[in-house]
Amino acid sequence: MSTTPPVLAAELAQAWADIQRHHSELPDLAAPESLIGESSSACGHELSFERLLHEAVHGIAAARGVRDTSRAGRYHNRRFLAIAEELGLDHPEEPHPSSGFSLVTLSPEAKRRYRPTIERLQRALKAHTAATETDSARTFRGPAARHGSSGGGVRVKAVCDCGRNVRVVPSVLAQAPIVCGGCGKPFRIPEAVGAAAG
């Protein structure tokens, strides 16, 4: 099995499509690569199917025009919780003081429904982790890696030819192209921004 980020991104996209089969209003995942190496204290520390389903809750909330978080996206409110329950996520009885109901977990029913998807994604994540750990002895990953953050740094705007844009850490974009779901062309960092960031 290949361990390159594009392969993991493809597995993430496939897992997202599996969720869409059960929840048709879930929008397409524009940039699965952006989830690789991403860390968020509000949305879970490591990438997993559970984390992907958590992100799908946010996707459905956005599609419905529901404001599911506050405090700059850190606090997950009861509207988030209601959608999380629809997608098969369990939750603690009481909200966390700073992140609300963000600490959701897969229900037994969701584990059964998505078992093949979970297993496939776990294999891809394991291979990706093995590849990046092997690589880390010979490469410099910058201050974020030294301090335990996997976010990789400051996000900049990347654009595609149709005018859409995303915020992305330049090192994530350097790993593999992030392709626009609207026009099928890769996002790129404009030269002026790229030069300023470098």
mmCIF file of C-alpha atoms in Angstrom:
data_model
loop_
_atom_site.group_PDB
_atom_site.id
_atom_site.type_symbol
_atom_site.label_atom_id
_atom_site.label_comp_id
_atom_site.label_asym_id
_atom_site.label_seq_id
_atom_site.Cartn_x
_atom_site.Cartn_y
_atom_site.Cartn_z
ATOM 1 C CA MET A 1 0.000 0.000 0.000
ATOM 2 C CA SER A 2 1.314 3.450 -0.865
ATOM 3 C CA THR A 3 1.742 5.807 2.050
ATOM 4 C CA THR A 4 1.809 9.144 0.228
ATOM 5 C CA PRO A 5 -0.555 11.926 1.346
ATOM 6 C CA PRO A 6 -2.581 11.735 -1.918
ATOM 7 C CA VAL A 7 -3.473 8.119 -1.098
ATOM 8 C CA LEU A 8 -4.576 9.063 2.405
ATOM 9 C CA ALA A 9 -6.492 12.017 0.954
ATOM 10 C CA ALA A 10 -8.264 9.631 -1.429
ATOM 11 C CA GLU A 11 -9.210 7.358 1.485
ATOM 12 C CA LEU A 12 -10.549 10.362 3.397
ATOM 13 C CA ALA A 13 -12.587 11.401 0.361
ATOM 14 C CA GLN A 14 -13.959 7.855 0.050
ATOM 15 C CA ALA A 15 -14.891 7.757 3.742
ATOM 16 C CA TRP A 16 -16.633 11.128 3.323
ATOM 17 C CA ALA A 17 -18.557 9.728 0.340
ATOM 18 C CA ASP A 18 -19.598 6.776 2.528
ATOM 19 C CA ILE A 19 -21.060 9.239 5.035
ATOM 20 C CA GLN A 20 -22.816 11.089 2.192
ATOM 21 C CA ARG A 21 -24.567 7.861 1.180
ATOM 22 C CA HIS A 22 -26.370 7.934 4.526
ATOM 23 C CA HIS A 23 -26.711 11.738 4.742
ATOM 24 C CA SER A 24 -27.305 13.160 1.272
ATOM 25 C CA GLU A 25 -27.360 16.799 2.374
ATOM 26 C CA LEU A 26 -23.699 16.585 3.436
ATOM 27 C CA PRO A 27 -21.691 18.819 1.061
ATOM 28 C CA ASP A 28 -18.651 17.481 -0.793
ATOM 29 C CA LEU A 29 -15.326 17.613 1.023
ATOM 30 C CA ALA A 30 -13.420 20.261 -0.916
ATOM 31 C CA ALA A 31 -9.922 19.490 0.361
ATOM 32 C CA PRO A 32 -9.384 16.222 2.242
ATOM 33 C CA GLU A 33 -5.650 17.009 2.343
ATOM 34 C CA SER A 34 -6.396 19.857 4.734
ATOM 35 C CA LEU A 35 -7.382 17.318 7.398
ATOM 36 C CA ILE A 36 -4.021 15.511 7.229
ATOM 37 C CA GLY A 37 -1.773 16.734 9.998
ATOM 38 C CA GLU A 38 -4.464 19.113 11.217
ATOM 39 C CA SER A 39 -5.021 19.367 14.953
ATOM 40 C CA SER A 40 -7.821 21.093 16.774
ATOM 41 C CA SER A 41 -8.434 21.050 20.489
ATOM 42 C CA ALA A 42 -12.119 21.716 19.850
ATOM 43 C CA CYS A 43 -12.618 18.997 17.235
ATOM 44 C CA GLY A 44 -10.389 16.185 18.406
ATOM 45 C CA HIS A 45 -6.632 15.770 18.424
ATOM 46 C CA GLU A 46 -6.082 13.074 15.849
ATOM 47 C CA LEU A 47 -7.473 12.141 12.514
ATOM 48 C CA SER A 48 -9.847 9.179 12.600
ATOM 49 C CA PHE A 49 -13.233 8.206 11.225
ATOM 50 C CA GLU A 50 -14.786 9.568 14.422
ATOM 51 C CA ARG A 51 -13.127 12.923 13.738
ATOM 52 C CA LEU A 52 -14.306 12.788 10.111
ATOM 53 C CA LEU A 53 -17.884 12.185 11.250
ATOM 54 C CA HIS A 54 -17.489 15.111 13.660
ATOM 55 C CA GLU A 55 -16.431 17.304 10.716
ATOM 56 C CA ALA A 56 -19.439 15.996 8.756
ATOM 57 C CA VAL A 57 -21.680 17.363 11.520
ATOM 58 C CA HIS A 58 -20.185 20.807 10.856
ATOM 59 C CA GLY A 59 -20.710 20.272 7.111
ATOM 60 C CA ILE A 60 -24.400 19.486 7.535
ATOM 61 C CA ALA A 61 -24.808 22.410 9.942
ATOM 62 C CA ALA A 62 -23.299 24.700 7.290
ATOM 63 C CA ALA A 63 -25.580 23.246 4.594
ATOM 64 C CA ARG A 64 -28.602 23.906 6.809
ATOM 65 C CA GLY A 65 -27.439 27.379 7.793
ATOM 66 C CA VAL A 66 -27.220 26.314 11.446
ATOM 67 C CA ARG A 67 -24.741 28.035 13.731
ATOM 68 C CA ASP A 68 -23.401 25.034 15.627
ATOM 69 C CA THR A 69 -20.461 26.661 17.430
ATOM 70 C CA SER A 70 -19.534 29.874 19.199
ATOM 71 C CA ARG A 71 -16.387 31.344 20.774
ATOM 72 C CA ALA A 72 -14.510 31.322 17.459
ATOM 73 C CA GLY A 73 -15.606 27.756 16.718
ATOM 74 C CA ARG A 74 -14.399 26.286 20.011
ATOM 75 C CA TYR A 75 -17.728 25.851 21.833
ATOM 76 C CA HIS A 76 -20.009 23.194 20.282
ATOM 77 C CA ASN A 77 -23.595 23.981 21.213
ATOM 78 C CA ARG A 78 -26.815 21.937 21.427
ATOM 79 C CA ARG A 79 -27.534 22.523 17.716
ATOM 80 C CA PHE A 80 -24.223 20.752 16.993
ATOM 81 C CA LEU A 81 -25.283 18.032 19.403
ATOM 82 C CA ALA A 82 -28.641 17.477 17.666
ATOM 83 C CA ILE A 83 -26.954 16.945 14.284
ATOM 84 C CA ALA A 84 -24.246 14.788 15.880
ATOM 85 C CA GLU A 85 -26.953 12.485 17.208
ATOM 86 C CA GLU A 86 -28.458 12.235 13.701
ATOM 87 C CA LEU A 87 -25.068 11.090 12.365
ATOM 88 C CA GLY A 88 -24.586 8.437 15.061
ATOM 89 C CA LEU A 89 -22.403 10.202 17.571
ATOM 90 C CA ASP A 90 -22.845 9.835 21.332
ATOM 91 C CA HIS A 91 -21.993 12.576 23.793
ATOM 92 C CA PRO A 92 -21.335 13.211 27.471
ATOM 93 C CA GLU A 93 -24.310 14.277 29.590
ATOM 94 C CA GLU A 94 -22.839 17.656 30.457
ATOM 95 C CA PRO A 95 -21.013 20.039 28.121
ATOM 96 C CA HIS A 96 -17.297 20.697 28.570
ATOM 97 C CA PRO A 97 -16.795 24.238 30.007
ATOM 98 C CA SER A 98 -14.737 25.483 27.054
ATOM 99 C CA SER A 99 -15.605 23.186 24.120
ATOM 100 C CA GLY A 100 -19.242 22.294 24.850
ATOM 101 C CA PHE A 101 -20.375 19.054 23.226
ATOM 102 C CA SER A 102 -17.297 18.612 21.018
ATOM 103 C CA LEU A 103 -16.195 15.387 22.733
ATOM 104 C CA VAL A 104 -18.515 13.117 20.775
ATOM 105 C CA THR A 105 -17.831 9.418 20.187
ATOM 106 C CA LEU A 106 -19.111 6.824 17.735
ATOM 107 C CA SER A 107 -22.271 5.073 18.850
ATOM 108 C CA PRO A 108 -22.371 1.249 18.625
ATOM 109 C CA GLU A 109 -24.817 1.579 15.705
ATOM 110 C CA ALA A 110 -22.462 3.930 13.809
ATOM 111 C CA LYS A 111 -19.542 1.548 14.435
ATOM 112 C CA ARG A 112 -21.548 -1.267 12.849
ATOM 113 C CA ARG A 113 -22.789 0.848 9.930
ATOM 114 C CA TYR A 114 -19.353 2.178 9.012
ATOM 115 C CA ARG A 115 -17.195 -0.807 10.029
ATOM 116 C CA PRO A 116 -15.638 -1.432 6.562
ATOM 117 C CA THR A 117 -15.027 2.301 6.111
ATOM 118 C CA ILE A 118 -13.435 2.616 9.555
ATOM 119 C CA GLU A 119 -11.148 -0.363 8.924
ATOM 120 C CA ARG A 120 -10.068 0.932 5.503
ATOM 121 C CA LEU A 121 -9.332 4.406 6.855
ATOM 122 C CA GLN A 122 -7.437 2.994 9.864
ATOM 123 C CA ARG A 123 -5.171 1.017 7.505
ATOM 124 C CA ALA A 124 -4.455 4.159 5.448
ATOM 125 C CA LEU A 125 -3.790 6.236 8.572
ATOM 126 C CA LYS A 126 -1.472 3.566 9.984
ATOM 127 C CA ALA A 127 0.500 3.412 6.723
ATOM 128 C CA HIS A 128 0.670 7.211 6.552
ATOM 129 C CA THR A 129 1.898 7.430 10.159
ATOM 130 C CA ALA A 130 4.554 4.775 9.544
ATOM 131 C CA ALA A 131 5.766 6.622 6.446
ATOM 132 C CA THR A 132 5.951 10.012 8.143
ATOM 133 C CA GLU A 133 7.680 8.617 11.243
ATOM 134 C CA THR A 134 10.320 6.949 9.060
ATOM 135 C CA ASP A 135 10.774 10.184 7.151
ATOM 136 C CA SER A 136 10.998 12.430 10.234
ATOM 137 C CA ALA A 137 14.540 11.417 11.203
ATOM 138 C CA ARG A 138 15.914 12.940 7.989
ATOM 139 C CA THR A 139 13.688 15.970 7.429
ATOM 140 C CA PHE A 140 13.141 19.245 9.220
ATOM 141 C CA ARG A 141 9.471 19.916 9.838
ATOM 142 C CA GLY A 142 9.825 23.319 11.491
ATOM 143 C CA PRO A 143 8.904 24.737 14.881
ATOM 144 C CA ALA A 144 5.349 23.350 14.888
ATOM 145 C CA ALA A 145 6.656 19.773 14.913
ATOM 146 C CA ARG A 146 9.198 20.565 17.652
ATOM 147 C CA HIS A 147 6.490 21.944 19.936
ATOM 148 C CA GLY A 148 4.020 19.127 19.399
ATOM 149 C CA SER A 149 1.616 20.975 17.100
ATOM 150 C CA SER A 150 0.641 19.206 13.933
ATOM 151 C CA GLY A 151 -1.141 22.237 12.465
ATOM 152 C CA GLY A 152 2.036 23.221 10.619
ATOM 153 C CA GLY A 153 1.830 27.004 10.868
ATOM 154 C CA VAL A 154 -0.096 29.994 9.614
ATOM 155 C CA ARG A 155 -2.745 29.506 6.956
ATOM 156 C CA VAL A 156 -2.685 31.568 3.791
ATOM 157 C CA LYS A 157 -5.256 31.983 1.052
ATOM 158 C CA ALA A 158 -4.964 29.564 -1.865
ATOM 159 C CA VAL A 159 -7.067 30.249 -4.968
ATOM 160 C CA CYS A 160 -8.193 28.335 -8.033
ATOM 161 C CA ASP A 161 -8.992 29.600 -11.523
ATOM 162 C CA CYS A 162 -12.765 29.693 -10.913
ATOM 163 C CA GLY A 163 -12.328 32.197 -8.078
ATOM 164 C CA ARG A 164 -12.889 29.902 -5.092
ATOM 165 C CA ASN A 165 -10.379 30.042 -2.252
ATOM 166 C CA VAL A 166 -9.392 28.106 0.851
ATOM 167 C CA ARG A 167 -7.144 28.857 3.811
ATOM 168 C CA VAL A 168 -4.299 26.358 3.979
ATOM 169 C CA VAL A 169 -0.944 25.853 5.636
ATOM 170 C CA PRO A 170 1.626 26.173 2.794
ATOM 171 C CA SER A 171 3.391 22.963 3.878
ATOM 172 C CA VAL A 172 0.141 21.019 3.462
ATOM 173 C CA LEU A 173 -0.303 22.388 -0.054
ATOM 174 C CA ALA A 174 3.328 21.490 -0.811
ATOM 175 C CA GLN A 175 2.685 17.817 0.067
ATOM 176 C CA ALA A 176 0.173 17.359 -2.753
ATOM 177 C CA PRO A 177 -2.211 19.449 -4.855
ATOM 178 C CA ILE A 178 -5.547 20.350 -3.330
ATOM 179 C CA VAL A 179 -8.101 20.190 -6.125
ATOM 180 C CA CYS A 180 -11.151 22.451 -6.356
ATOM 181 C CA GLY A 181 -14.426 20.544 -6.293
ATOM 182 C CA GLY A 182 -16.002 23.241 -8.486
ATOM 183 C CA CYS A 183 -13.671 23.371 -11.475
ATOM 184 C CA GLY A 184 -11.301 20.428 -10.898
ATOM 185 C CA LYS A 185 -8.157 22.585 -11.001
ATOM 186 C CA PRO A 186 -5.595 22.770 -8.176
ATOM 187 C CA PHE A 187 -5.593 25.545 -5.620
ATOM 188 C CA ARG A 188 -2.423 27.647 -5.644
ATOM 189 C CA ILE A 189 -0.947 30.316 -3.428
ATOM 190 C CA PRO A 190 -0.717 33.602 -5.386
ATOM 191 C CA GLU A 191 2.888 34.662 -6.001
ATOM 192 C CA ALA A 192 2.724 37.824 -3.851
ATOM 193 C CA VAL A 193 1.307 35.927 -0.886
ATOM 194 C CA GLY A 194 3.693 33.012 -1.411
ATOM 195 C CA ALA A 195 6.696 35.326 -1.512
ATOM 196 C CA ALA A 196 5.586 37.140 1.649
ATOM 197 C CA ALA A 197 5.001 33.840 3.467
ATOM 198 C CA GLY A 198 8.390 32.405 2.435
#
